[in-house]
mmCIF file of N, CA and C in Angstrom:
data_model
loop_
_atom_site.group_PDB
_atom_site.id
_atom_site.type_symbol
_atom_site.label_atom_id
_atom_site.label_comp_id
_atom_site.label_asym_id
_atom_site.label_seq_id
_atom_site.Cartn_x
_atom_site.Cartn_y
_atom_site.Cartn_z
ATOM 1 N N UNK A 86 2.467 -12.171 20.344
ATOM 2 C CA UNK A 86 2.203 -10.763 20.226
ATOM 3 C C UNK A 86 0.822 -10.473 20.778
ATOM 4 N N UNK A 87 0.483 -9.714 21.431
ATOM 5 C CA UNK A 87 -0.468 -9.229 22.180
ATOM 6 C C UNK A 87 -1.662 -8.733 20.720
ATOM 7 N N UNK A 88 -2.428 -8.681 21.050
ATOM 8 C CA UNK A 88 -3.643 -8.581 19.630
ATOM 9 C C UNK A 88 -4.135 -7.021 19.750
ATOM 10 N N UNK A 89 -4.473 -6.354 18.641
ATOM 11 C CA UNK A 89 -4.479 -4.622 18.811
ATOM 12 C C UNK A 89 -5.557 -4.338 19.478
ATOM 13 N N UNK A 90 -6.319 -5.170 18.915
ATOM 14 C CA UNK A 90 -7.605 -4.504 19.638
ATOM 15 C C UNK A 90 -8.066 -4.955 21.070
ATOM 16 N N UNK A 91 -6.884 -5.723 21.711
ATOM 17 C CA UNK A 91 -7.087 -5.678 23.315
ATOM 18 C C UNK A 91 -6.098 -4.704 24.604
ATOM 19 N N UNK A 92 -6.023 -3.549 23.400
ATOM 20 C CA UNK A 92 -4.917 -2.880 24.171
ATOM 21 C C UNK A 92 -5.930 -1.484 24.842
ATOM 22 N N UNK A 93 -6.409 -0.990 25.429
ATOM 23 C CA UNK A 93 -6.731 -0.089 25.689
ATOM 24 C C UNK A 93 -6.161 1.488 24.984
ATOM 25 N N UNK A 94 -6.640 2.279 24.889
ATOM 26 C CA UNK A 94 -6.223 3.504 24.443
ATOM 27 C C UNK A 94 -5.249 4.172 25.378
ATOM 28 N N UNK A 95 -5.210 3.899 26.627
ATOM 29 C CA UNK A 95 -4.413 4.593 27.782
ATOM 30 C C UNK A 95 -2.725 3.536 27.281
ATOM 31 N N UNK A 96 -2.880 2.155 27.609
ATOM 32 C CA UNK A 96 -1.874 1.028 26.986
ATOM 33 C C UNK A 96 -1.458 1.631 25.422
ATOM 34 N N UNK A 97 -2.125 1.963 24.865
ATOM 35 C CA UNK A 97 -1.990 2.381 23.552
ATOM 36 C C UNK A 97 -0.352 3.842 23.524
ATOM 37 N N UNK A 98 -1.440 4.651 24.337
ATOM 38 C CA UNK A 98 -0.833 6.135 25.084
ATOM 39 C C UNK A 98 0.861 5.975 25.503
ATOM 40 N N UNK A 99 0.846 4.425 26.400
ATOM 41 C CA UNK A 99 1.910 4.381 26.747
ATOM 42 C C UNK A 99 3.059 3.600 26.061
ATOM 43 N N UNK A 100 2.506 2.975 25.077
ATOM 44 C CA UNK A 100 3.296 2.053 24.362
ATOM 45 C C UNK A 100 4.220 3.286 23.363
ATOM 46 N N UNK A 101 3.476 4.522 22.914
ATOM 47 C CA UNK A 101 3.704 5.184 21.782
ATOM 48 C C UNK A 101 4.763 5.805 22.673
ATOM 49 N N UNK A 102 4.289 6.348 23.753
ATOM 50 C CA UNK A 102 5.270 7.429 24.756
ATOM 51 C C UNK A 102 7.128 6.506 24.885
ATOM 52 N N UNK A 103 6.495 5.414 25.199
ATOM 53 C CA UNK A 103 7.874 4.377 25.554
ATOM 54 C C UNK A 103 8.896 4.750 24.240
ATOM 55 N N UNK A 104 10.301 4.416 24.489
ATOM 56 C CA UNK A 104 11.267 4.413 23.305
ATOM 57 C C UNK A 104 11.783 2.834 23.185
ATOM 58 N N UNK A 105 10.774 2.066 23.430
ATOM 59 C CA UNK A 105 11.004 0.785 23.145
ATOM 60 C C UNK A 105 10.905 0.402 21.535
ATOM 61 N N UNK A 106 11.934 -0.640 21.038
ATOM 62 C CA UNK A 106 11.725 -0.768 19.506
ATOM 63 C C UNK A 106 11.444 -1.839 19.543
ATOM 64 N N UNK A 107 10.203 -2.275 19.759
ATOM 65 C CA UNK A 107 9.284 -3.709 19.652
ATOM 66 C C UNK A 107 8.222 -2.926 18.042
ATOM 67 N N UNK A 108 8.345 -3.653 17.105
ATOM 68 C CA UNK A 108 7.508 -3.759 15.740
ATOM 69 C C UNK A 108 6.612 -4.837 15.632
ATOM 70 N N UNK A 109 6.009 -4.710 14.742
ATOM 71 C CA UNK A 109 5.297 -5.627 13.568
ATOM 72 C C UNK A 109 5.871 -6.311 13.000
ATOM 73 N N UNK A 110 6.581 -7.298 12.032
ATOM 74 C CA UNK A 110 7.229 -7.929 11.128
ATOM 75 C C UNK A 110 6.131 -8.764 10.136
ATOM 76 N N UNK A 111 5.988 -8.083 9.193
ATOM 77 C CA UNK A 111 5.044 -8.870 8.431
ATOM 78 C C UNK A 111 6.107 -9.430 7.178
ATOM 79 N N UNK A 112 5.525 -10.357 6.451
ATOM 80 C CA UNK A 112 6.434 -10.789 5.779
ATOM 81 C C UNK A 112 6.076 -10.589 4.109
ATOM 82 N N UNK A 113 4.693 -9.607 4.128
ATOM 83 C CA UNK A 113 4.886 -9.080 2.614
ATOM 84 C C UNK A 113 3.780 -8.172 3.150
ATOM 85 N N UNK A 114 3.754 -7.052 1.424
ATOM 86 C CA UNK A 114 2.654 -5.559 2.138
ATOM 87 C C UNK A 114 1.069 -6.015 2.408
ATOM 88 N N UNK A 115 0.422 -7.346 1.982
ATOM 89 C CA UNK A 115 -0.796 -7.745 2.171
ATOM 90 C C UNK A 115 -0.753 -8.203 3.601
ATOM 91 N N UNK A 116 0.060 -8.815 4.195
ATOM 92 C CA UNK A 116 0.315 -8.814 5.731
ATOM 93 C C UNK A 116 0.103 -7.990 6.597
ATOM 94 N N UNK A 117 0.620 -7.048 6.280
ATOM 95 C CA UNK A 117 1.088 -5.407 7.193
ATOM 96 C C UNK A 117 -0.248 -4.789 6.856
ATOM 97 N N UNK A 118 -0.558 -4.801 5.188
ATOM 98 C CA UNK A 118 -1.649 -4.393 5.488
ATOM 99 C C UNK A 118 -3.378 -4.735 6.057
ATOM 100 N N UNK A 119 -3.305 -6.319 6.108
ATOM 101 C CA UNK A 119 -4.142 -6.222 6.742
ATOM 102 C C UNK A 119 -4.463 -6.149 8.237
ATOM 103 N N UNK A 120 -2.816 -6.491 8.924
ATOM 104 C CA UNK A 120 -2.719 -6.105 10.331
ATOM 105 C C UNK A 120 -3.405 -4.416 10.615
ATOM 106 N N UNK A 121 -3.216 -3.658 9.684
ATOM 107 C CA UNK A 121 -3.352 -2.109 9.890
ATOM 108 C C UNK A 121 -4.817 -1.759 10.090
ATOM 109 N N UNK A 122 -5.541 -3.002 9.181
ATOM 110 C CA UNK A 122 -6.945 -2.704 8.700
ATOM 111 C C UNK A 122 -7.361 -3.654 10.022
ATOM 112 N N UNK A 123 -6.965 -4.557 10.640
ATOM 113 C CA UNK A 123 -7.555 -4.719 12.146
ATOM 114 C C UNK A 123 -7.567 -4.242 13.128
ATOM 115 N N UNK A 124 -6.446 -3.112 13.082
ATOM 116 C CA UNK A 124 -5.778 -2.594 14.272
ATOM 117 C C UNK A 124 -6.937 -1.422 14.017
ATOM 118 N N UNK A 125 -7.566 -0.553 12.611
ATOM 119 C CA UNK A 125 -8.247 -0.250 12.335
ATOM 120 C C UNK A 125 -9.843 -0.357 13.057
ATOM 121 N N UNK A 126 -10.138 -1.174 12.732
ATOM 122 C CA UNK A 126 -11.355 -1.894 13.015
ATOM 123 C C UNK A 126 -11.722 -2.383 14.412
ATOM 124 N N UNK A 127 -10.657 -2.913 15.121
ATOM 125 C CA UNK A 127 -10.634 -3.213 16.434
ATOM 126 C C UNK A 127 -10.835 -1.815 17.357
ATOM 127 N N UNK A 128 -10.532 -0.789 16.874
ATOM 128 C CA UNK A 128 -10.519 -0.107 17.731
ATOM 129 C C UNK A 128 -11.703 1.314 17.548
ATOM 130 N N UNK A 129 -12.586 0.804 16.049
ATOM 131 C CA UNK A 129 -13.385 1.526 15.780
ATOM 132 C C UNK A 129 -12.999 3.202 15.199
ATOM 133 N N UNK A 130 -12.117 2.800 14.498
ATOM 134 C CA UNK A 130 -11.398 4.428 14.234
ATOM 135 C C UNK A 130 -12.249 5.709 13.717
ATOM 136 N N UNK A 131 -13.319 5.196 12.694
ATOM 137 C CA UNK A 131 -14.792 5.992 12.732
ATOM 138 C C UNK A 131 -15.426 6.521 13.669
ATOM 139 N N UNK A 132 -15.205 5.996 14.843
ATOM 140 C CA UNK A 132 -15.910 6.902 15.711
ATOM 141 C C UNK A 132 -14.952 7.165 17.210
ATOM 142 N N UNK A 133 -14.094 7.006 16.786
ATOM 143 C CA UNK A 133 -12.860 7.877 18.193
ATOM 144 C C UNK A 133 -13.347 9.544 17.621
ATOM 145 N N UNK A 134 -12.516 10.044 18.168
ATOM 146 C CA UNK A 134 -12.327 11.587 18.608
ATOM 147 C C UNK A 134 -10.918 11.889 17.794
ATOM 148 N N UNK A 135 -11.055 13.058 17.694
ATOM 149 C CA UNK A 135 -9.428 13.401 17.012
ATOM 150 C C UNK A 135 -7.938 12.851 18.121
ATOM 151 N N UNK A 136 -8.213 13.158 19.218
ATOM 152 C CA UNK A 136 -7.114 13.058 20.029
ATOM 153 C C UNK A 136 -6.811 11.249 20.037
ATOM 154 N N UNK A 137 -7.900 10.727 19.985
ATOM 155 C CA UNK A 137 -7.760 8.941 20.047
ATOM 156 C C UNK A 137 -7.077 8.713 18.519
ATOM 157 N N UNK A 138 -7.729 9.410 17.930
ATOM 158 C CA UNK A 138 -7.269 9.121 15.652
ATOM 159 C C UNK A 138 -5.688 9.463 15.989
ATOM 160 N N UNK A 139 -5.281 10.226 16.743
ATOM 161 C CA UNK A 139 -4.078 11.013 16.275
ATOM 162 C C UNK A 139 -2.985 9.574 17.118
ATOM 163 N N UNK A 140 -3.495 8.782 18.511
ATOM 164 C CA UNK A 140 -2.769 7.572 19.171
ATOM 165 C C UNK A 140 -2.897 6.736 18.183
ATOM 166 N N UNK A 141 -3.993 6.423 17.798
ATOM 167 C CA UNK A 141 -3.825 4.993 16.847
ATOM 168 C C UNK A 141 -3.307 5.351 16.033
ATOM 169 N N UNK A 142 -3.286 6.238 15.043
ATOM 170 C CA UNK A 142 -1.969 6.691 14.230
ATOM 171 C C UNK A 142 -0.272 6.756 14.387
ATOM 172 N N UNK A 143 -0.219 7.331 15.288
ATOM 173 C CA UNK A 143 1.359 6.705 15.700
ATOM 174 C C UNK A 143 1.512 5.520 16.095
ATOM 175 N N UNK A 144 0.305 4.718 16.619
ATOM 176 C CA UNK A 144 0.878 3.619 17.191
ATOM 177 C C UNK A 144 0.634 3.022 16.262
ATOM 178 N N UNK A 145 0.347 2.902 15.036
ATOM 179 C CA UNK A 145 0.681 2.117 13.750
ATOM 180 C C UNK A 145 1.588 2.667 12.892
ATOM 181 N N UNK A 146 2.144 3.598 13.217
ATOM 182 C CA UNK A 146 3.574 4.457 12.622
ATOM 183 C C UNK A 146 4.327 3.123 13.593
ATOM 184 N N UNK A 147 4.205 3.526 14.626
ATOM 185 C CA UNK A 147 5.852 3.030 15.766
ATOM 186 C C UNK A 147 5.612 1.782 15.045
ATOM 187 N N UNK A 148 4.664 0.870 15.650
ATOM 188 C CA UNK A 148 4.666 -0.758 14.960
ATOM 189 C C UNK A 148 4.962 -1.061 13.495
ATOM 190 N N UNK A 149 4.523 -0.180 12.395
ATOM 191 C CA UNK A 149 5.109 -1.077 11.346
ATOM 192 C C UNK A 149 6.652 -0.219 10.846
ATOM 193 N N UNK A 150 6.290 1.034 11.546
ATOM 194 C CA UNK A 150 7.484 1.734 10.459
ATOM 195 C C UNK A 150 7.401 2.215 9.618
ATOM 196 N N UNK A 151 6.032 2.463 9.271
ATOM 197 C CA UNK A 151 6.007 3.363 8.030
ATOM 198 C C UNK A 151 5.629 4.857 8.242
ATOM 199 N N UNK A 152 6.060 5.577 7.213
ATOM 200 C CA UNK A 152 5.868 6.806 7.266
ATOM 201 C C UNK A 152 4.354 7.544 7.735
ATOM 202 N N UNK A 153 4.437 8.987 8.505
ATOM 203 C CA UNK A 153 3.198 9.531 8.355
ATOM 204 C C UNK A 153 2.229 9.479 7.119
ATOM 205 N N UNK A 154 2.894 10.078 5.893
ATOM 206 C CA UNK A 154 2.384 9.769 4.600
ATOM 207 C C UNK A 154 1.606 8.604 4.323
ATOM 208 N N UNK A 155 2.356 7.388 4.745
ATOM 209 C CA UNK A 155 1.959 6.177 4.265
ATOM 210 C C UNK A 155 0.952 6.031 5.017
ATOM 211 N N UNK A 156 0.924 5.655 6.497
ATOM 212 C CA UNK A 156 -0.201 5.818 7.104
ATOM 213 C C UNK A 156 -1.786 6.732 6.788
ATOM 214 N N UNK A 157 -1.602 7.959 6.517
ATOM 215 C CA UNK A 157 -2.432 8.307 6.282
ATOM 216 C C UNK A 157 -3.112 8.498 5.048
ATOM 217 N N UNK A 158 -2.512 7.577 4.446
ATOM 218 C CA UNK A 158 -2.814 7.630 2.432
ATOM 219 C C UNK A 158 -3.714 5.168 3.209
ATOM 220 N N UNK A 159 -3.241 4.525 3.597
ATOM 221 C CA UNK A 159 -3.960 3.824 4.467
ATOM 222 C C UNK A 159 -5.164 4.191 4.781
ATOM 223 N N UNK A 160 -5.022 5.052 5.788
ATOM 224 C CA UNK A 160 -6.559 5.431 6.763
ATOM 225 C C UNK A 160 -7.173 6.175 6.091
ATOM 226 N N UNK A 161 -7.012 6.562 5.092
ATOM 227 C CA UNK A 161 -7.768 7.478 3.620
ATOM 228 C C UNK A 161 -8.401 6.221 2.998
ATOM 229 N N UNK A 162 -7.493 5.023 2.637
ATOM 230 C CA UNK A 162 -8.434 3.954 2.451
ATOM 231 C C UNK A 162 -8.818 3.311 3.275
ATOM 232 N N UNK A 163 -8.700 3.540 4.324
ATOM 233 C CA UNK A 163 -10.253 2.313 4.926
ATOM 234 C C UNK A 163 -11.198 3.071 5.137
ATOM 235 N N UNK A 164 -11.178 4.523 5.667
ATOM 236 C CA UNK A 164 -12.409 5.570 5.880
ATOM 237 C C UNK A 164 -12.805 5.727 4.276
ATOM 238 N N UNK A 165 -12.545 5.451 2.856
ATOM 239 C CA UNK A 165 -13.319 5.583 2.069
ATOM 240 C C UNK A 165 -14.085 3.967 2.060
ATOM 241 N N UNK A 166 -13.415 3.272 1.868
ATOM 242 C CA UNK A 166 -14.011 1.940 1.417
ATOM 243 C C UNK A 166 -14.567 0.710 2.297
ATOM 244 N N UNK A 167 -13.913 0.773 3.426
ATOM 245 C CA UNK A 167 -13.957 0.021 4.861
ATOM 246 C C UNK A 167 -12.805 -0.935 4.593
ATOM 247 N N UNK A 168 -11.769 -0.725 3.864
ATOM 248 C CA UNK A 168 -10.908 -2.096 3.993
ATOM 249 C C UNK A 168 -9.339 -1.201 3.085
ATOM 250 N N UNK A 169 -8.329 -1.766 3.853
ATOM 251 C CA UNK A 169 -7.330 -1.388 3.815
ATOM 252 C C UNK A 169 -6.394 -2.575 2.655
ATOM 253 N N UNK A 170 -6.413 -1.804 1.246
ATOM 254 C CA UNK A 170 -5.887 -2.900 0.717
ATOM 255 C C UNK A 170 -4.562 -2.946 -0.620
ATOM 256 N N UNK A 171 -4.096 -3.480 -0.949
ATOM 257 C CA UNK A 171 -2.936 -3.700 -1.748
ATOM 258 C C UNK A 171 -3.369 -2.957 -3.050
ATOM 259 N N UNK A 172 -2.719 -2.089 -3.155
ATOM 260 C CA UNK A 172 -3.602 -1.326 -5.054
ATOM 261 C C UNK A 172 -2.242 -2.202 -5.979
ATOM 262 N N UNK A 173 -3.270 -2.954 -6.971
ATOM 263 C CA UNK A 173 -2.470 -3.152 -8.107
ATOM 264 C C UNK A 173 -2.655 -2.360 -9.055
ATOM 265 N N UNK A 174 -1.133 -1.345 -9.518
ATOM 266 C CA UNK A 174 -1.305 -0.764 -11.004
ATOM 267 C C UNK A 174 -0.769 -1.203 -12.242
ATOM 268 N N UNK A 175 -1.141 -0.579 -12.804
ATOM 269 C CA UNK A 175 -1.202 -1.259 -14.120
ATOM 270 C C UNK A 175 -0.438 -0.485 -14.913
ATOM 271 N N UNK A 176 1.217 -0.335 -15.335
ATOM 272 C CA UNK A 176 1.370 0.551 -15.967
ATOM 273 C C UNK A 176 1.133 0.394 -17.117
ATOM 274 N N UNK A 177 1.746 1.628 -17.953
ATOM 275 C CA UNK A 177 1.265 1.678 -19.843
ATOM 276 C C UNK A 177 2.477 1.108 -20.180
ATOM 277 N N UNK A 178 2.083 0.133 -20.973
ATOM 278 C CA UNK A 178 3.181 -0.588 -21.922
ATOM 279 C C UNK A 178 3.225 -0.137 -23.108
ATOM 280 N N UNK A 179 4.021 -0.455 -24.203
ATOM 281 C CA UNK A 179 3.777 -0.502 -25.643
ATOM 282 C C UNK A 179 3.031 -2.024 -25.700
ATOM 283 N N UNK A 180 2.447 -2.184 -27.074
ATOM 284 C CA UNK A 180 1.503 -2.938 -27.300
ATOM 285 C C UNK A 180 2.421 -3.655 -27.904
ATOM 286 N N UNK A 181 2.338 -5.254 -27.543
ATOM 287 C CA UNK A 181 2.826 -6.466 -27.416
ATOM 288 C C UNK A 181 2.437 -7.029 -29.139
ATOM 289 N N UNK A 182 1.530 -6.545 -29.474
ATOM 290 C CA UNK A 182 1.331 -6.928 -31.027
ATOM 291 C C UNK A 182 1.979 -5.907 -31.929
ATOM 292 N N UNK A 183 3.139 -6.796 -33.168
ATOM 293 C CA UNK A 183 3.866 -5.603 -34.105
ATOM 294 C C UNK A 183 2.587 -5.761 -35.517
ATOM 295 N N UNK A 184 2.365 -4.552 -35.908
ATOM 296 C CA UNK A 184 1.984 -4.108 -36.994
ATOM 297 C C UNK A 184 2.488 -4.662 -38.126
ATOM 298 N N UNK A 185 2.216 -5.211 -39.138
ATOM 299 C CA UNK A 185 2.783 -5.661 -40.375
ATOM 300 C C UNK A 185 2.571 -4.826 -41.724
ATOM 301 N N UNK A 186 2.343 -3.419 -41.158
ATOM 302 C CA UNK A 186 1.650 -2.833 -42.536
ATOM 303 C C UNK A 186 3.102 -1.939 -42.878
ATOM 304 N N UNK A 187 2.719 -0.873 -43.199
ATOM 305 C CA UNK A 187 4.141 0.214 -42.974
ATOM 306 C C UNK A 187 4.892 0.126 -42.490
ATOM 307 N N UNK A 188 4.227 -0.686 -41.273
ATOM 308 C CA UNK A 188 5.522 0.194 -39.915
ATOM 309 C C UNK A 188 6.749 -1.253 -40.093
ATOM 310 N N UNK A 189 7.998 -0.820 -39.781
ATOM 311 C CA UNK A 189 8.340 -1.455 -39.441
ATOM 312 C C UNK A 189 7.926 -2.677 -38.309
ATOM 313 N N UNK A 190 8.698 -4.250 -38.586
ATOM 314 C CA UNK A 190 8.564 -5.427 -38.138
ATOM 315 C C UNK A 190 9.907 -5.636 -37.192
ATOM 316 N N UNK A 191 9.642 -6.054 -36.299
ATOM 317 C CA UNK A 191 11.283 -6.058 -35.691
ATOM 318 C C UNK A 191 11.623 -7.456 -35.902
ATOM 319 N N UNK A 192 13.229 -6.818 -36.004
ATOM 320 C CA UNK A 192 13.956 -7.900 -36.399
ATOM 321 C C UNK A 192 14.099 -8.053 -38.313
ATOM 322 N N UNK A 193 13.673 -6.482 -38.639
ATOM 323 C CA UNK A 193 13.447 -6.467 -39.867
ATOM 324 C C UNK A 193 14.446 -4.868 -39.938
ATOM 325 N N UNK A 194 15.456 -5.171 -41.096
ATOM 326 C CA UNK A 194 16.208 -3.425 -41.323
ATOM 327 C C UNK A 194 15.379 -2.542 -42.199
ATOM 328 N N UNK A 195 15.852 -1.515 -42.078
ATOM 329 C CA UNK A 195 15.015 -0.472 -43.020
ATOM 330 C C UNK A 195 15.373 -1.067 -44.618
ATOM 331 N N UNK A 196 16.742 -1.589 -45.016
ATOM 332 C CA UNK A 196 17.171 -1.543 -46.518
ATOM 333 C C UNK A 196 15.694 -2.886 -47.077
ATOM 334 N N UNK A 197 15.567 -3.765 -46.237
ATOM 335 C CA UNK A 197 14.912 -4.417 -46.611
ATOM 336 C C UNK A 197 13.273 -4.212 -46.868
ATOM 337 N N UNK A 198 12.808 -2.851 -45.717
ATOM 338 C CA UNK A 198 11.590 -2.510 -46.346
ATOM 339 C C UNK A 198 11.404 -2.007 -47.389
ATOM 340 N N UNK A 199 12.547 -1.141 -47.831
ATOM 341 C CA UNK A 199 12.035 -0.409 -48.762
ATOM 342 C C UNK A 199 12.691 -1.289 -49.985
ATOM 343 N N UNK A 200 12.549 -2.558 -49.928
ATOM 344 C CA UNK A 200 12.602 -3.188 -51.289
ATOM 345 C C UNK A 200 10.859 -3.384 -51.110
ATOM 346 N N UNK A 201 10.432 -3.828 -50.186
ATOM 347 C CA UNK A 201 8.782 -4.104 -50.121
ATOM 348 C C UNK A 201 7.792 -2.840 -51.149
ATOM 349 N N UNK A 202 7.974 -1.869 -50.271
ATOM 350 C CA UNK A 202 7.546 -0.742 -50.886
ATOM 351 C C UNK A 202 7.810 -0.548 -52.606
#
């Protein structure tokens, strides 16, 4: 595969124009994403011009396949932070420790608490 940041912006121009379906294939999202964050960087995306932001943008749409959205929720993170990266969240669980006071115990019926009580 040819490397991003030796493609010229005009090569760039024409790769996007083409209806050729040559991709990326990464083999998980820390892959893809850090291909994005070189393709990024290689080409200095901080300081292009709008009309250059708007090529390297599709041409990392056409190559990986991902949505406008996605892309630009990406280039939102590397222009805040300088690095394009995997967010781990954390959802809300219930809490893994049971209470032994009032509350019910699981694996425990109600007839039997209220002999406790």
């Amino acid at each position: 595969m040819v490397r991003s940041d030796a493609l010229s912006l005009e090569a760039i121009g024409r790769f996007v124009a083409a209806s050729e379906g040559v991709r990326f294939e990464a083999e998980d999202r820390q892959q893809l994403y850090g291909w994005v964050e070189q393709v990024l960087v290689g080409r200095q995306y901080a300081q292009l011009g709008n009309a250059a932001r708007g090529l390297v943008r599709r041409y990392i749409e056409k190559m990986t396949g991902l949505s406008r959205a996605q892309v630009t929720r990406l280039i939102a993170c590397y222009t805040a932070s300088g690095r394009v990266q995997v967010t781990v969240y954390l959802r809300r669980r219930f809490h893994a420790t049971l209470h032994t006071g009032r509350h019910r115990v699981a694996g425990q019926r109600a007839g039997d608490r209220r002999k406790q009580l």
